[in-house]
Every structure is written in C-alpha cells, then in structure tokens.
Short mmCIF file of C-alpha atoms in Angstrom, two decimals:
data_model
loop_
_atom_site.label_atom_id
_atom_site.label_comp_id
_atom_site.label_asym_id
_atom_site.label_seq_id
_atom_site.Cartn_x
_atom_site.Cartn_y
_atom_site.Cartn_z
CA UNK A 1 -9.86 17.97 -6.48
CA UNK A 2 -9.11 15.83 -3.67
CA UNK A 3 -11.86 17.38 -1.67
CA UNK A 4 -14.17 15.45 -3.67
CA UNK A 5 -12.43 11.93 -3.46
CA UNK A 6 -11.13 11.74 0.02
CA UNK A 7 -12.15 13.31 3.66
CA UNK A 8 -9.71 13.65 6.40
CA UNK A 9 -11.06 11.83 9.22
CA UNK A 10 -8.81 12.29 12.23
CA UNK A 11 -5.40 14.09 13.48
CA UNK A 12 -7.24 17.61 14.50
CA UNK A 13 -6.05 19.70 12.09
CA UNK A 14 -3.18 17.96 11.14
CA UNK A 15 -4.24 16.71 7.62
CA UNK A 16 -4.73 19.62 5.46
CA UNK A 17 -6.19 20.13 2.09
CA UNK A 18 -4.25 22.81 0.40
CA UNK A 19 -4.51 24.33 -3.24
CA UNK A 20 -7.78 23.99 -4.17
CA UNK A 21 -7.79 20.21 -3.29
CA UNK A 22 -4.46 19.91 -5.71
CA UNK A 23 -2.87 18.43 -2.89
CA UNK A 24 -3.17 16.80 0.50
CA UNK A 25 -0.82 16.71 3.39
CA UNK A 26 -0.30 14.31 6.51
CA UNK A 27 1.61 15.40 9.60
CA UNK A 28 2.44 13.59 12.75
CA UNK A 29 3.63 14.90 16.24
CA UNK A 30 4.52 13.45 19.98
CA UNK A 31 0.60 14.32 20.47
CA UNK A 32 -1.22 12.66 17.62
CA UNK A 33 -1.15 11.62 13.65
CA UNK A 34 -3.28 11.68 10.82
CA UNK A 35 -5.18 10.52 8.03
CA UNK A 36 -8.29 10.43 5.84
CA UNK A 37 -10.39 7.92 3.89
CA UNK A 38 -12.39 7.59 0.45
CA UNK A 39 -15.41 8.74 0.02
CA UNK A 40 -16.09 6.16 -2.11
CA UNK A 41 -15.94 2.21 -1.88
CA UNK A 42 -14.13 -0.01 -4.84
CA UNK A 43 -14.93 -3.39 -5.78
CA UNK A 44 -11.77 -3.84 -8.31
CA UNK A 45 -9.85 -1.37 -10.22
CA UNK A 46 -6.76 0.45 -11.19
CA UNK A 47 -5.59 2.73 -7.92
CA UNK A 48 -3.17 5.33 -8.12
CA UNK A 49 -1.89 7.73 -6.16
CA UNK A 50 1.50 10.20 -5.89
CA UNK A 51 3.00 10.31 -2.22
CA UNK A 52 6.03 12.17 -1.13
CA UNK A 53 7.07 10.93 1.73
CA UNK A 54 8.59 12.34 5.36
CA UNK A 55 11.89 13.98 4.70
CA UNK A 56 15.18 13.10 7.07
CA UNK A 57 15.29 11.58 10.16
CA UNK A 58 11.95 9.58 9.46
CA UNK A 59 12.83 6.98 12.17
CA UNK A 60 10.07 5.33 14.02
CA UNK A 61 6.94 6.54 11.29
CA UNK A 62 5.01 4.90 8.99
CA UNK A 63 3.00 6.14 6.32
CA UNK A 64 0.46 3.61 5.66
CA UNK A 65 -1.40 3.88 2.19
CA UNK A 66 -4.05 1.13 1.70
CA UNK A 67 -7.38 -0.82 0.43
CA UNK A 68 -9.49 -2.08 3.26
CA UNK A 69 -13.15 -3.46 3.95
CA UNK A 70 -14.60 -3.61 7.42
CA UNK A 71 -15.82 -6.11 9.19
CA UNK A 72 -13.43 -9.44 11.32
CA UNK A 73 -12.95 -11.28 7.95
CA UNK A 74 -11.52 -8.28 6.32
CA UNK A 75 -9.92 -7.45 2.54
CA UNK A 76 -6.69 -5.77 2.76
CA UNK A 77 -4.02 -4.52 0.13
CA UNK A 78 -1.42 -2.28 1.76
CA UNK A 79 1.48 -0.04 0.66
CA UNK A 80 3.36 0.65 3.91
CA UNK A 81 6.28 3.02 4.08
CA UNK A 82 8.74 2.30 6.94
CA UNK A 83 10.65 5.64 7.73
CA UNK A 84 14.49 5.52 8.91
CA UNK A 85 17.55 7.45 10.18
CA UNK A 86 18.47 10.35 7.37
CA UNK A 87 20.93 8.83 4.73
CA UNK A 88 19.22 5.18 5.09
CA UNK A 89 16.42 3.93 2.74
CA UNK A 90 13.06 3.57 3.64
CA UNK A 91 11.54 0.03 3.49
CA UNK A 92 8.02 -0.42 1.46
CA UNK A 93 6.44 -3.31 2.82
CA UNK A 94 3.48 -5.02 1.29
CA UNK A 95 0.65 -6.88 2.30
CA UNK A 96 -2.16 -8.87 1.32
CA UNK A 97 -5.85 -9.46 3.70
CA UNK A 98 -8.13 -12.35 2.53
CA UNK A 99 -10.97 -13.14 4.88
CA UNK A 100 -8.99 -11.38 7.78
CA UNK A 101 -5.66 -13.48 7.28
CA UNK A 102 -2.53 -11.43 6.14
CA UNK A 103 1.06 -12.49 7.07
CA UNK A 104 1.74 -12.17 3.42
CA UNK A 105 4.65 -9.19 3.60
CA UNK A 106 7.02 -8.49 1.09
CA UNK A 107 9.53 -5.77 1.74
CA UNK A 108 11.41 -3.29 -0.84
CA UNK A 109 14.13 -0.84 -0.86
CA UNK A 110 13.11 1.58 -3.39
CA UNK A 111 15.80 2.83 -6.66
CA UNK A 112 15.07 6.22 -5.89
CA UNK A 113 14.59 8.77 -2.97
CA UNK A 114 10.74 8.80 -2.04
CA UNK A 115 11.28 12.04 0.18
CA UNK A 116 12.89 14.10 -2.68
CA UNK A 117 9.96 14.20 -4.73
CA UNK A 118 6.58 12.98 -5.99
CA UNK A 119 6.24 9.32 -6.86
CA UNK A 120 3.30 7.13 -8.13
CA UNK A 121 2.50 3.96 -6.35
CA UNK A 122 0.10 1.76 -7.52
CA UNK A 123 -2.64 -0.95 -7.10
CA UNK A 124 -4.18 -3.35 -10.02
CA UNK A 125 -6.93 -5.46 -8.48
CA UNK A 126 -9.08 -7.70 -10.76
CA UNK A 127 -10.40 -11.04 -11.07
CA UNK A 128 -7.26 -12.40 -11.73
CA UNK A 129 -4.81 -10.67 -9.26
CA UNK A 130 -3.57 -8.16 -7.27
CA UNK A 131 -0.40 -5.97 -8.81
CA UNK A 132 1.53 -3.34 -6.75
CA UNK A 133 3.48 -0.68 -8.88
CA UNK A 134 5.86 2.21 -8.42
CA UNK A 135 6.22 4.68 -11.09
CA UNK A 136 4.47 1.91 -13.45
CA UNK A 137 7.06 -0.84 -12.74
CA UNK A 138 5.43 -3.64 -10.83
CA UNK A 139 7.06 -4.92 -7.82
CA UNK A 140 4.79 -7.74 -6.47
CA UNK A 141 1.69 -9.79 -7.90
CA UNK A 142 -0.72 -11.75 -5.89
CA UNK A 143 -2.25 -13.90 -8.04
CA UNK A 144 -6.15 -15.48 -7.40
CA UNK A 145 -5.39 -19.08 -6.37
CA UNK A 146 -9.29 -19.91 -5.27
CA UNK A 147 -8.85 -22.64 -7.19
CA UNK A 148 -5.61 -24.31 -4.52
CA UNK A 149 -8.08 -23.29 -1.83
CA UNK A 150 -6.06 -19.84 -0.74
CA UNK A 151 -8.90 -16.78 -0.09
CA UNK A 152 -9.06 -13.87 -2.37
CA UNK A 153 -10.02 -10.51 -2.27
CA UNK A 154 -13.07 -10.00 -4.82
CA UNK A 155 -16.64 -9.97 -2.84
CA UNK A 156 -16.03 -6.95 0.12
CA UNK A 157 -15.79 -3.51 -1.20
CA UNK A 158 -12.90 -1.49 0.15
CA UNK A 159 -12.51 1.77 0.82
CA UNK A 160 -8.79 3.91 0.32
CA UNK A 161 -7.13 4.54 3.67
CA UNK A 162 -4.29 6.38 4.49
CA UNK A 163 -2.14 7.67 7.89
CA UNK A 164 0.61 9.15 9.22
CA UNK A 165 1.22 7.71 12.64
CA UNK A 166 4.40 6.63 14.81
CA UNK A 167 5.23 3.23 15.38
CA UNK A 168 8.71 3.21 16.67
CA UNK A 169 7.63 0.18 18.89
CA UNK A 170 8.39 -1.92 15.79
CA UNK A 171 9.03 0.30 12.64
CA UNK A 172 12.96 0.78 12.45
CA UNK A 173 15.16 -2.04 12.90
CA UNK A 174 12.39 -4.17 14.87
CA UNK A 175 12.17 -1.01 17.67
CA UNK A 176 15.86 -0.23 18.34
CA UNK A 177 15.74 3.35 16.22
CA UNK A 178 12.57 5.81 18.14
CA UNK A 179 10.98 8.39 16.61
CA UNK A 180 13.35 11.67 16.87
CA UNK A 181 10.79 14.09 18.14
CA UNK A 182 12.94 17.53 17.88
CA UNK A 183 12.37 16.41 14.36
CA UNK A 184 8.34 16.80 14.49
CA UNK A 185 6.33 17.85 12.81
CA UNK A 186 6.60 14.89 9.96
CA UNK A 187 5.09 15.40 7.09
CA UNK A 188 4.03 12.89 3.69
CA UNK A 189 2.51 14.33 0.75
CA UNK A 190 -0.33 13.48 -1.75
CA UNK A 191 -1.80 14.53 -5.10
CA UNK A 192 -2.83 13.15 -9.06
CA UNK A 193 -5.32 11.06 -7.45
CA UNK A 194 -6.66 8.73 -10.14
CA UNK A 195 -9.28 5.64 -9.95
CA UNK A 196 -10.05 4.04 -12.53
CA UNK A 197 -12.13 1.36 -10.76
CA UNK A 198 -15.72 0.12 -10.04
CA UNK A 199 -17.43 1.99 -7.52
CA UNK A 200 -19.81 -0.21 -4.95
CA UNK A 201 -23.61 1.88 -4.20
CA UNK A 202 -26.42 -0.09 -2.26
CA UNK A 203 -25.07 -3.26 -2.97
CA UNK A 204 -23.87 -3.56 -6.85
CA UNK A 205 -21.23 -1.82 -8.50
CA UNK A 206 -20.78 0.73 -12.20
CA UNK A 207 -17.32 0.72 -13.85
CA UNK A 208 -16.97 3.77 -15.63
CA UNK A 209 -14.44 1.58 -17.81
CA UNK A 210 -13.02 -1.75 -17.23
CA UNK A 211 -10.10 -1.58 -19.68
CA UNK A 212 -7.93 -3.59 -16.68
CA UNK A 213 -10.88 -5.91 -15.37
CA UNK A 214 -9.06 -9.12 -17.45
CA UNK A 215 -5.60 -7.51 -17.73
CA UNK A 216 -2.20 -9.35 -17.08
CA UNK A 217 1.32 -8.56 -17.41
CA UNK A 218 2.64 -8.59 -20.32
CA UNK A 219 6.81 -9.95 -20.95
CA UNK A 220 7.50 -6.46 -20.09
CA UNK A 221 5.73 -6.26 -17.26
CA UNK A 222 6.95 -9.34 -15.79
CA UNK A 223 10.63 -8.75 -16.72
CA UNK A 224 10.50 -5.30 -14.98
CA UNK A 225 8.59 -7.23 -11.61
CA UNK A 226 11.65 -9.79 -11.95
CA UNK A 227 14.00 -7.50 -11.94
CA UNK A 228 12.39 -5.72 -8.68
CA UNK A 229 12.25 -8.44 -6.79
CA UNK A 230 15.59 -9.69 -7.71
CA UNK A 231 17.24 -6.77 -6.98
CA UNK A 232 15.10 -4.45 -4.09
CA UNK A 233 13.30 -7.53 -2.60
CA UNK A 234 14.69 -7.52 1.18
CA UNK A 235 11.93 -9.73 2.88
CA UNK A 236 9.67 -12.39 1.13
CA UNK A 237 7.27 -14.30 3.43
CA UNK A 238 7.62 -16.91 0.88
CA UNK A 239 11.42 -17.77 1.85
CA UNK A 240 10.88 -17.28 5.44
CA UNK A 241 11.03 -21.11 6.60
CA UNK A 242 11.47 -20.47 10.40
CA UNK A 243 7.80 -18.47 10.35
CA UNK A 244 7.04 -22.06 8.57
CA UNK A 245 8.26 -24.89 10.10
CA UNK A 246 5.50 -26.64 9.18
CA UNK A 247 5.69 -25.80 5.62
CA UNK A 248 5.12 -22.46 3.71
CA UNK A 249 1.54 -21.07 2.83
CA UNK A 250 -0.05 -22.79 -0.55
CA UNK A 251 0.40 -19.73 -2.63
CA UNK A 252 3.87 -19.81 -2.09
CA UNK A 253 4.32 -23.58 -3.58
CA UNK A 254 3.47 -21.52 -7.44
CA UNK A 255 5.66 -19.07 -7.41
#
C-alpha cells in the first residue's frame, strides 16, 4: 500500500493514489506538475521502485525519481528520466550530491521501452557505495572515496522524492524540442514499492535487515555494469575534459 509509504505533496489533484494504494500516478499539464515524498527518512539501504514512464511525444518532461536530505550541504542520489519526441529514446541521467556538490551526471539510453511497461529501477547505498540498477542490472557505481578526500553520502538521512514537471528550457536536445502541450495531460506510473533500508527516528536509525549493508558486486555484477556503460553510456562527466580544463574531479582518476 503506497498510502502508507509515500504522500503526495503537491500538483492539486494531479497525483493520484489508485487501487487500494497498488499504484500511484503522476500527471503534468501547461498549469502545474506533480509529485509526492516518503514518509519515512533512510540512512542506507536497498531502494526500489517500478516506474512506467510518459508515453509518446514526452518532449520537454522529466520525471525525476530521487534520494535527498535537506539542508545547503545536501545528499543527493537521482534517477532522472529525460522525455523526447515519440520514436526517440528517453535519456536516464544520473547523479550524485555530497555535501551540496553534484556535477557528477552520467547519462543512459535504456535496452528497452520505459513507456511500454513497468520497469524496476534501483538504488544500493551502503558504506561502501552507491549502485544504480534497472531491472537488477547495474548501470553506474559510486564508490566511497573518503579516503582521496572526495565527500560521501553516509551521515544526512534522505527522504524518497519524486515529480513530474516540465523542463523544456533544458530537457530535450539542450531546449530546442518544447513540451507538446495538445499532448497533456502526461502521465508516469508507480507501484512494487520495496525498501529494504534503515529507517532514521529522533536521531538514530533500526534496519529491519542489513543483508546489503557490506555488499559489493560480484563478477556478475560488474560484467553486466561493464557492459551498460559500454554500450548505453551516452554522457560520462568523467570524459568530459572541456567541463575540466583544469583536470577531472579525484574520483574520476580510479575508475
């Protein structure tokens, strides 16, 4: 029951709870988007959560699906789905907050179409790093590099955030696509709901099991996140040397 996990927190009326809580729905129109939050806050865990996302001409939207804390130095982790023209792909573009500093995108076309049905997307966040999945293949890992001096996620409790909104100021092809509004009312889709995470209550945390607090990849794992990034990687901060010129970010120097 998703009435019990998340409540919608803006869009007047235009996020709906539907079935019993079974499933959750997002629209967007020329007057206003939408979106809701957890009720809970997380300090590490497993995240996952099924999205279908806007059918057809999505140009100009974004369906933003993400962990955040409050506060200027804020934690981040974000799935964010770039919608497009009707026969193009949509872009998935990833980020990671430390301490209120991002910059850290990765974009991805996706194997599959993400408005035809339900897909599962992801978020491992331990001790150790930060893993982003679709359909349990990982497609990026942030790993903790304290140690080099680069801020990580692991003291701020975040809360689940997620909205439909328009952004055709920078979403499609850098602005050049807008939002088609004869298309309106857009609409992404979510259900399956499943955290398997610590949850943060007057200032310490209870993990109802911690069965992925210390775990990795295995060869599987990072063969399948290999081939991802090989093959549906379109943008990697990491390679970007004109956003560098004077030389990339630390965590980029292990990859």
């Amino acid at each position: 029951d998703l009435n019990k996990d998340f409540q919608i927190t803006w869009g007047d009326g235009r996020a709906k709870m539907l079935n019993n809580g079974e499933l959750l729905t997002l629209s967007l129109d020329k007057a206003s988007g939408s979106g809701f939050v957890s009720r809970n806050e997380y300090l590490f865990g497993q995240i996952d959560m099924q999205l279908k996302l806007v059918a057809g001409n999505s140009a100009g939207t974004v369906t933003a699906y993400y962990l955040s804390s409050k506060g200027s130095n804020w934690d981040e982790i974000d799935f964010e789905f770039l919608g497009n023209l009707s026969g193009d792909p949509y872009i998935l573009h990833t980020n990671v907050f430390s301490q209120g500093k991002g910059n850290r995108e990765q974009q991805f076309y996706l194997w599959f179409d993400p408005t035809a049905d339900f897909h599962t997307y992801s978020i491992l966040w331990n001790p150790q790093h930060i893993v982003f999945s679709v359909d349990g293949t990982p497609i990026r890992k942030f790993k903790n590099l304290e140690s080099m001096g680069v801020p990580y996620p692991k003291d701020q409790p975040m809360r689940i955030y997620s909205s439909l909104w328009n952004a055709d100021d920078w979403a499609t092809r850098g602005d050049l696509v807008k939002t088609d509004w004869s298309q309106a009312p857009f609409t992404a889709s979510y259900r399956n709901f499943k955290a398997n995470a610590c949850i943060w209550s007057s200032g310490s945390y209870s993990c109802s099991s911690n069965s992925w607090f210390n775990q990795e990849l295995d060869s599987d794992g990072e063969d399948k996140l290999n081939w991802v990034q090989k093959n549906y990687m379109i943008y990697n901060y990491c390679n970007d040397a004109k956003r560098f010129p004077q030389g990339f970010p630390q965590e980029c120097m292990t990859a």
